[in-house]
Short mmCIF file of C-alpha atoms and ligand atoms in Angstrom, two decimals:
data_model
loop_
_atom_site.label_atom_id
_atom_site.label_comp_id
_atom_site.label_asym_id
_atom_site.label_seq_id
_atom_site.Cartn_x
_atom_site.Cartn_y
_atom_site.Cartn_z
CA MET A 1 -45.13 60.17 0.91
CA ASP A 2 -42.16 58.69 2.07
CA GLU A 3 -40.04 60.21 -0.62
CA VAL A 4 -41.00 63.77 0.49
CA GLN A 5 -38.04 65.31 2.40
CA PRO A 6 -38.62 68.40 4.55
CA GLY A 7 -37.84 71.75 2.74
CA VAL A 8 -36.45 69.73 -0.49
CA PRO A 9 -38.42 70.19 -3.82
CA ILE A 10 -39.75 66.99 -4.89
CA SER A 11 -38.86 65.55 -8.36
CA ARG A 12 -41.12 65.72 -11.68
CA ASN A 13 -41.40 62.04 -11.41
CA LEU A 14 -42.74 62.05 -7.67
CA ALA A 15 -45.02 65.14 -8.79
CA LEU A 16 -46.45 63.24 -11.65
CA ARG A 17 -47.28 60.42 -9.41
CA LEU A 18 -48.79 62.53 -6.67
CA ILE A 19 -51.08 64.62 -9.08
CA THR A 20 -52.58 61.41 -10.56
CA ARG A 21 -52.95 59.43 -7.33
CA PRO A 22 -56.11 58.05 -6.36
CA ASP A 23 -58.64 60.24 -4.30
CA ALA A 24 -58.37 57.85 -1.47
CA ASP A 25 -54.74 59.04 -0.87
CA LEU A 26 -55.42 62.70 -0.94
CA PRO A 27 -55.35 63.24 2.88
CA SER A 28 -51.71 62.26 3.10
CA LEU A 29 -51.08 64.54 0.13
CA LEU A 30 -52.66 67.20 2.04
CA ALA A 31 -50.79 66.54 5.17
CA ALA A 32 -47.41 66.73 3.57
CA ALA A 33 -48.36 70.01 1.81
CA ARG A 34 -49.45 71.58 4.85
CA ALA A 35 -46.57 70.58 6.69
CA ALA A 36 -44.41 72.06 4.06
CA LYS A 37 -46.35 75.38 4.23
CA GLU A 38 -45.76 75.46 7.94
CA ARG A 39 -41.97 75.05 7.72
CA PHE A 40 -42.00 78.02 5.05
CA LYS A 41 -44.53 80.39 6.68
CA PRO A 42 -45.49 79.11 10.14
CA GLY A 43 -48.69 80.21 11.69
CA ILE A 44 -49.98 82.80 9.10
CA ILE A 45 -51.89 83.22 5.88
CA THR A 46 -51.39 86.60 4.11
CA TYR A 47 -53.56 88.68 1.73
CA SER A 48 -53.18 91.88 0.06
CA ARG A 49 -55.86 94.57 0.54
CA LYS A 50 -56.13 96.07 -2.74
CA VAL A 51 -58.51 97.97 -5.34
CA PHE A 52 -58.72 96.39 -8.68
CA ILE A 53 -58.04 99.08 -11.43
CA PRO A 54 -59.46 97.65 -14.96
CA LEU A 55 -57.47 100.20 -17.01
CA THR A 56 -58.88 99.06 -20.18
CA ASN A 57 -60.81 95.89 -20.87
CA LEU A 58 -60.17 96.10 -24.62
CA CYS A 59 -57.84 93.27 -25.49
CA ARG A 60 -56.42 91.83 -28.75
CA ASP A 61 -56.75 88.41 -27.43
CA TYR A 62 -59.77 86.08 -27.48
CA CYS A 63 -59.22 83.65 -24.68
CA GLY A 64 -61.91 81.11 -24.53
CA TYR A 65 -62.67 81.39 -20.77
CA CYS A 66 -62.42 85.29 -20.54
CA THR A 67 -65.22 87.44 -19.41
CA PHE A 68 -63.17 90.53 -18.81
CA ARG A 69 -62.29 91.42 -22.53
CA ARG A 70 -64.48 93.41 -24.89
CA ASP A 71 -64.35 94.77 -28.32
CA PRO A 72 -65.02 98.56 -28.89
CA GLY A 73 -68.73 99.10 -29.01
CA ASP A 74 -69.45 96.16 -26.71
CA HIS A 75 -71.57 96.64 -23.63
CA GLY A 76 -69.23 97.68 -20.85
CA ALA A 77 -66.23 98.35 -23.18
CA HIS A 78 -64.14 100.84 -21.13
CA THR A 79 -60.82 102.59 -20.81
CA MET A 80 -60.51 104.33 -17.56
CA THR A 81 -59.55 108.06 -17.38
CA PRO A 82 -56.89 109.32 -15.02
CA ASP A 83 -59.68 110.76 -12.75
CA GLU A 84 -61.36 107.38 -12.58
CA VAL A 85 -58.24 105.75 -11.65
CA LEU A 86 -57.52 108.33 -8.88
CA ALA A 87 -61.11 108.17 -7.46
CA VAL A 88 -60.82 104.46 -7.15
CA THR A 89 -57.35 104.40 -5.47
CA ARG A 90 -58.38 107.39 -3.15
CA ALA A 91 -61.59 105.44 -1.96
CA GLY A 92 -59.30 102.32 -1.34
CA GLU A 93 -56.72 104.43 0.62
CA LYS A 94 -59.63 105.32 3.13
CA LEU A 95 -60.25 101.61 3.59
CA GLY A 96 -56.56 100.65 4.18
CA CYS A 97 -55.58 99.37 0.77
CA THR A 98 -52.04 99.07 0.03
CA GLU A 99 -52.21 97.74 -3.50
CA ALA A 100 -53.51 99.11 -6.69
CA LEU A 101 -53.69 96.15 -8.91
CA PHE A 102 -53.84 97.28 -12.64
CA SER A 103 -55.45 94.55 -14.88
CA LEU A 104 -55.80 95.20 -18.63
CA GLY A 105 -55.93 93.59 -22.08
CA ASP A 106 -52.95 92.93 -23.86
CA LYS A 107 -51.97 95.71 -26.68
CA PRO A 108 -55.53 96.43 -27.85
CA GLU A 109 -54.29 99.31 -29.94
CA LEU A 110 -52.85 97.00 -32.43
CA LEU A 111 -56.17 95.57 -33.16
CA PHE A 112 -58.44 98.42 -32.82
CA PRO A 113 -58.23 101.87 -34.17
CA GLU A 114 -60.97 103.06 -31.44
CA MET A 115 -58.13 102.16 -28.83
CA ARG A 116 -55.54 104.16 -30.79
CA GLU A 117 -57.85 107.04 -30.89
CA THR A 118 -58.64 106.73 -26.99
CA LEU A 119 -54.88 106.87 -26.48
CA ARG A 120 -54.31 109.77 -28.64
CA ARG A 121 -56.91 111.70 -26.80
CA LEU A 122 -55.36 110.83 -23.57
CA GLY A 123 -51.95 112.00 -24.88
CA TYR A 124 -50.15 108.51 -25.03
CA ARG A 125 -48.53 106.56 -27.84
CA SER A 126 -49.47 103.05 -26.42
CA THR A 127 -51.47 101.24 -23.65
CA LEU A 128 -48.22 100.55 -22.01
CA HIS A 129 -47.24 104.39 -22.02
CA TYR A 130 -50.69 105.10 -20.44
CA LEU A 131 -50.31 102.37 -17.84
CA GLU A 132 -46.95 103.73 -16.94
CA ALA A 133 -48.30 107.22 -16.34
CA MET A 134 -51.20 105.82 -14.24
CA CYS A 135 -48.90 103.71 -12.06
CA ASP A 136 -46.88 106.86 -11.60
CA LEU A 137 -49.90 108.76 -10.78
CA VAL A 138 -50.71 106.41 -8.13
CA LEU A 139 -47.42 106.24 -6.65
CA ARG A 140 -47.18 110.12 -6.53
CA GLU A 141 -50.66 110.91 -5.29
CA THR A 142 -51.78 108.08 -2.98
CA ASN A 143 -50.22 105.88 -0.44
CA LEU A 144 -50.99 102.69 -2.56
CA LEU A 145 -48.53 100.60 -4.42
CA PRO A 146 -49.14 99.83 -8.09
CA HIS A 147 -48.79 96.28 -9.29
CA PRO A 148 -49.55 95.93 -12.94
CA ASN A 149 -50.46 92.74 -14.80
CA PRO A 150 -50.38 94.02 -18.53
CA GLY A 151 -49.52 90.87 -20.36
CA LEU A 152 -46.39 90.18 -22.30
CA LEU A 153 -43.57 93.04 -21.72
CA SER A 154 -40.32 93.50 -23.49
CA ALA A 155 -37.06 94.00 -21.37
CA GLU A 156 -37.37 97.86 -21.72
CA TRP A 157 -40.86 97.84 -20.44
CA ILE A 158 -40.31 95.95 -17.61
CA SER A 159 -37.49 98.32 -16.69
CA ARG A 160 -39.64 101.26 -17.24
CA LEU A 161 -42.51 99.86 -15.27
CA ALA A 162 -40.30 98.43 -12.36
CA ALA A 163 -39.11 102.05 -11.78
CA GLY A 164 -42.51 102.80 -10.09
CA CYS A 165 -43.75 99.43 -9.17
CA PRO A 166 -42.54 97.36 -6.45
CA SER A 167 -43.61 93.97 -8.32
CA MET A 168 -45.63 92.97 -11.41
CA GLY A 169 -47.26 89.85 -12.79
CA MET A 170 -48.39 87.70 -15.44
CA MET A 171 -49.88 84.40 -15.41
CA LEU A 172 -48.05 81.74 -17.37
CA GLU A 173 -51.27 79.62 -17.36
CA SER A 174 -49.81 76.55 -19.13
CA THR A 175 -46.69 75.43 -21.17
CA ASN A 176 -48.95 73.29 -23.33
CA THR A 177 -48.75 74.88 -26.80
CA ASP A 178 -51.73 72.57 -27.90
CA LEU A 179 -54.05 75.17 -26.08
CA LEU A 180 -53.56 77.48 -29.18
CA GLY A 181 -54.98 75.07 -31.36
CA PRO A 182 -58.48 75.51 -33.36
CA GLY A 183 -61.29 75.62 -30.93
CA LYS A 184 -58.99 75.42 -27.88
CA ALA A 185 -58.61 77.86 -24.87
CA HIS A 186 -55.95 80.11 -26.55
CA ASP A 187 -57.11 79.86 -30.06
CA ASN A 188 -56.76 83.37 -31.40
CA ALA A 189 -54.88 84.53 -28.33
CA PRO A 190 -51.29 85.17 -29.90
CA ASP A 191 -50.21 86.58 -26.37
CA LYS A 192 -50.65 83.25 -24.79
CA LEU A 193 -47.82 81.43 -26.48
CA PRO A 194 -45.84 79.85 -23.73
CA ALA A 195 -42.43 80.68 -25.17
CA LYS A 196 -43.35 84.43 -25.21
CA ARG A 197 -44.67 84.33 -21.72
CA LEU A 198 -41.59 82.43 -20.54
CA ARG A 199 -39.39 85.06 -22.09
CA THR A 200 -41.17 87.82 -20.30
CA ILE A 201 -40.88 86.07 -16.78
CA GLU A 202 -37.27 85.32 -17.61
CA GLU A 203 -36.63 89.05 -18.37
CA ALA A 204 -38.08 90.05 -15.09
CA GLY A 205 -35.83 87.67 -13.52
CA LYS A 206 -32.76 89.07 -15.17
CA GLN A 207 -33.78 92.49 -13.95
CA GLY A 208 -34.37 91.25 -10.62
CA VAL A 209 -38.12 92.46 -10.63
CA PRO A 210 -40.35 90.49 -8.00
CA PHE A 211 -42.77 88.48 -10.15
CA THR A 212 -45.93 86.87 -9.59
CA THR A 213 -47.11 84.18 -11.97
CA GLY A 214 -49.14 81.06 -11.92
CA LEU A 215 -51.19 78.37 -13.78
CA LEU A 216 -54.78 78.27 -14.76
CA ILE A 217 -56.14 74.48 -14.44
CA GLY A 218 -58.96 73.26 -16.23
CA ILE A 219 -58.63 74.80 -19.63
CA GLY A 220 -57.71 71.61 -21.50
CA GLU A 221 -54.36 70.87 -20.08
CA SER A 222 -53.34 67.44 -18.71
CA PRO A 223 -52.30 66.71 -15.03
CA GLN A 224 -48.74 66.28 -16.70
CA ASP A 225 -48.83 69.74 -18.22
CA ARG A 226 -49.70 71.29 -14.91
CA VAL A 227 -46.50 69.63 -13.40
CA ASP A 228 -44.43 70.91 -16.53
CA THR A 229 -45.92 74.37 -16.07
CA LEU A 230 -44.96 74.28 -12.38
CA LEU A 231 -41.42 73.06 -13.20
CA ALA A 232 -40.92 75.85 -15.97
CA ILE A 233 -41.64 78.42 -13.28
CA ARG A 234 -39.26 76.62 -10.69
CA ASP A 235 -36.63 76.46 -13.28
CA LEU A 236 -36.72 80.34 -13.70
CA HIS A 237 -37.02 80.96 -10.11
CA GLU A 238 -33.93 78.69 -9.40
CA ARG A 239 -31.93 80.79 -11.99
CA TYR A 240 -33.05 84.26 -10.81
CA GLY A 241 -34.75 83.94 -7.53
CA HIS A 242 -37.56 86.42 -8.35
CA ILE A 243 -40.79 84.56 -8.30
CA GLN A 244 -42.50 85.97 -5.45
CA GLU A 245 -45.68 84.04 -5.77
CA VAL A 246 -47.30 81.33 -7.66
CA ILE A 247 -51.13 81.47 -8.29
CA VAL A 248 -53.05 78.21 -8.76
CA GLN A 249 -56.39 79.43 -10.45
CA ASN A 250 -59.15 77.07 -11.35
CA PHE A 251 -61.27 77.60 -14.58
CA ARG A 252 -64.90 78.57 -13.68
CA VAL A 253 -67.49 78.17 -16.27
CA LYS A 254 -69.67 81.37 -17.25
CA PRO A 255 -72.53 81.18 -19.62
CA THR A 256 -71.41 83.94 -21.81
CA ILE A 257 -67.98 82.53 -22.72
CA PRO A 258 -66.82 80.53 -25.64
CA MET A 259 -65.86 77.67 -23.22
CA ALA A 260 -69.46 77.71 -21.57
CA ASP A 261 -69.92 73.96 -22.08
CA TRP A 262 -66.53 72.89 -20.71
CA PRO A 263 -66.32 71.10 -17.37
CA GLU A 264 -64.72 72.70 -14.47
CA PRO A 265 -61.92 70.98 -12.57
CA SER A 266 -63.30 69.37 -9.44
CA HIS A 267 -62.54 70.63 -5.86
CA ASP A 268 -60.18 67.55 -5.23
CA GLU A 269 -58.34 68.19 -8.56
CA MET A 270 -57.63 71.79 -7.46
CA LEU A 271 -56.67 70.65 -3.97
CA ARG A 272 -54.14 68.12 -5.32
CA THR A 273 -52.71 70.58 -7.75
CA VAL A 274 -52.21 73.10 -4.98
CA ALA A 275 -50.55 70.50 -2.90
CA VAL A 276 -48.26 69.35 -5.56
CA ALA A 277 -47.37 72.95 -6.28
CA ARG A 278 -46.34 73.36 -2.49
CA LEU A 279 -44.28 70.23 -2.66
CA LEU A 280 -42.63 71.21 -5.99
CA LEU A 281 -41.99 74.93 -4.65
CA PRO A 282 -41.88 74.53 -0.68
CA ASN A 283 -39.99 77.69 -0.30
CA VAL A 284 -42.19 79.79 -2.69
CA ASN A 285 -45.41 81.69 -1.75
CA ILE A 286 -48.49 79.76 -2.95
CA GLN A 287 -51.88 81.44 -3.49
CA ALA A 288 -55.13 80.39 -4.53
CA PRO A 289 -58.11 82.75 -5.14
CA PRO A 290 -60.71 82.09 -2.42
CA ASN A 291 -63.73 83.20 -4.46
CA LEU A 292 -62.98 80.71 -7.09
CA SER A 293 -63.42 77.84 -4.45
CA ALA A 294 -66.10 79.40 -2.22
CA PRO A 295 -67.70 78.02 -0.24
CA TYR A 296 -64.92 75.50 0.51
CA TYR A 297 -62.07 77.85 0.22
CA ASP A 298 -60.72 77.03 3.70
CA ASP A 299 -59.87 73.63 2.35
CA LEU A 300 -57.22 75.28 0.44
CA MET A 301 -55.29 75.97 3.58
CA ASP A 302 -55.07 71.92 3.95
CA ALA A 303 -53.39 72.00 0.56
CA GLY A 304 -50.54 74.31 1.47
CA VAL A 305 -51.46 77.75 0.34
CA ASN A 306 -50.01 80.60 2.47
CA ASP A 307 -51.68 83.43 0.73
CA TRP A 308 -55.06 84.65 -0.48
CA GLY A 309 -54.09 86.97 -3.04
CA GLY A 310 -55.56 90.49 -3.54
CA ILE A 311 -59.03 90.86 -1.46
CA SER A 312 -60.92 94.18 -2.20
CA PRO A 313 -63.03 95.84 0.24
CA LEU A 314 -64.11 98.17 -2.40
CA THR A 315 -63.89 96.89 -5.98
CA PRO A 316 -65.61 93.61 -7.42
CA ASP A 317 -63.40 90.86 -8.93
CA PHE A 318 -63.65 92.26 -12.55
CA ILE A 319 -62.20 89.00 -13.98
CA ASN A 320 -64.85 86.95 -12.07
CA PRO A 321 -67.63 89.62 -11.51
CA GLU A 322 -70.15 86.96 -10.44
CA ARG A 323 -68.03 85.56 -7.75
CA PRO A 324 -67.62 88.20 -5.09
CA TRP A 325 -64.65 87.87 -2.65
CA PRO A 326 -65.51 86.59 0.67
CA HIS A 327 -66.03 89.48 3.15
CA LEU A 328 -62.57 90.11 4.93
CA GLU A 329 -64.12 89.48 8.67
CA GLN A 330 -65.52 86.14 7.01
CA LEU A 331 -61.91 85.36 5.73
CA ARG A 332 -60.38 85.99 8.96
CA LEU A 333 -62.80 83.78 10.76
CA ARG A 334 -62.10 80.86 8.49
CA THR A 335 -58.46 81.20 8.42
CA GLU A 336 -58.28 81.47 12.37
CA ALA A 337 -60.60 78.42 12.63
CA LYS A 338 -57.87 76.46 10.76
CA GLY A 339 -55.20 77.70 13.31
CA PHE A 340 -53.66 80.48 11.23
CA GLN A 341 -53.41 84.29 11.75
CA LEU A 342 -54.52 86.37 8.83
CA GLN A 343 -52.03 89.05 7.99
CA GLN A 344 -52.00 91.94 5.42
CA ARG A 345 -49.12 92.03 3.23
CA LEU A 346 -47.93 94.40 0.33
CA PRO A 347 -48.13 93.68 -3.23
CA VAL A 348 -44.59 92.68 -2.99
CA TYR A 349 -43.73 89.94 -0.40
CA PRO A 350 -41.52 90.59 2.65
CA GLU A 351 -38.51 88.66 1.40
CA PHE A 352 -38.19 90.95 -1.62
CA ILE A 353 -38.55 94.21 0.16
CA PRO A 354 -35.05 94.96 1.44
CA ALA A 355 -33.55 95.08 -2.08
CA LEU A 356 -35.96 97.49 -3.29
CA LEU A 357 -35.49 99.77 -0.17
CA SER A 358 -31.87 99.83 -0.97
CA LYS A 359 -32.52 101.84 -4.25
CA PRO A 360 -33.05 105.56 -4.14
CA GLY A 361 -36.45 107.26 -5.21
CA LEU A 362 -40.04 107.73 -4.59
CA LEU A 363 -40.76 103.84 -4.99
CA ALA A 364 -38.42 103.17 -1.90
CA GLU A 365 -39.74 106.17 0.08
CA ARG A 366 -43.39 104.91 -0.34
CA LEU A 367 -42.48 101.32 0.54
CA ARG A 368 -40.60 102.34 3.47
CA ASN A 369 -43.66 104.20 4.74
CA CYS A 370 -45.94 101.37 4.40
CA THR A 371 -43.80 98.47 5.46
CA ALA A 372 -43.88 97.20 8.98
CA GLU A 373 -40.71 95.61 10.85
CA ASP A 374 -41.82 92.09 9.76
CA GLY A 375 -42.03 93.19 5.99
CA LEU A 376 -45.86 93.05 5.89
CA ALA A 377 -48.19 95.94 5.65
CA ARG A 378 -47.85 98.55 8.45
CA ARG A 379 -51.72 98.62 9.01
CA ALA A 380 -52.93 95.71 11.15
CA ALA A 381 -55.15 93.13 9.21
S1 SF4 B 401 -57.44 86.60 -20.55
FE1 SF4 B 401 -56.24 88.32 -20.72
S2 SF4 B 401 -55.30 87.96 -22.72
FE2 SF4 B 401 -56.99 86.69 -22.69
S3 SF4 B 401 -58.69 87.63 -23.63
FE3 SF4 B 401 -58.91 88.06 -21.35
S4 SF4 B 401 -57.94 89.88 -21.10
FE4 SF4 B 401 -57.24 89.27 -23.01
#
């Protein structure tokens, strides 16, 4: 640990050694990561109070770990109507939510005539056109800020969505192309090609769009792949300065998925990956979803997270529906027990807000209304 210098990103070589070190050395790695977090964002852990809007769960990809996606006609297959979107968002508004997280499958209309028919009935040419309209609806009609997660995006679509959304996201997941091989996690998931995902993240950087990304661990990648995925994200952030948050998400097994027999990454493996992420990216927000590490999620604070991600007081986690979010009061108590204050942020992090406020238009107006002086959400946590 002597090679770790305060505020200085560690090298690939050191990251590789730290991510594979023996379990007995974990406490010193965690201590270094927690110290790095405290230098970056002292005394607080943030979260975004959100509603989850699963705009459509139809998807043209078939990721081996996914419980969200459906084919048309499957039980639970659904594309939300504008009225449903507004109803959920307004209910969230009453509960102090400031983020409308749009999650959806990637380009389902390319595979399914049923989706093309649904879009025709709704009056839109593609899922992205519909998403754009729903983000605009939320921005116009409510106090929530839309944050879309629609998968791969062209330069044009990043620009169109950024006009009404302060930030957007897409998990890089892994730079390992072997995961697209037969029987692997990304077999039959053409949108998970790492080069395509890196291109989307790079384009967001060129346009200065605050971007959330991250890695998914335990889907067949090696510890070295995790380091290389983090380095690919770091490289883009060094060039464009737009990565607002890196999520470290752990694979959780579910009985209904193609990967139902895969082993989950251990808790220690998760902590080690979070800690190495913190040391590789000492000045970037690092998040890990607490519901995927419950009941031991407070250990993640020892590994250097400074954010719990989106927590909904209203809607279930549609991506991991069997793992409810910890109640906000419980989250606050556990956070405070570790010596941190829990604070509510907006979907866009404070350091990216001044640039957005300098642009004219409704987005800046809405953002100004819900931002406190410190750049966090105006409403107290
Ligand atoms: S993880 Fe995303 S891209 Fe993959 S199948 Fe599920 S919804 Fe589709």
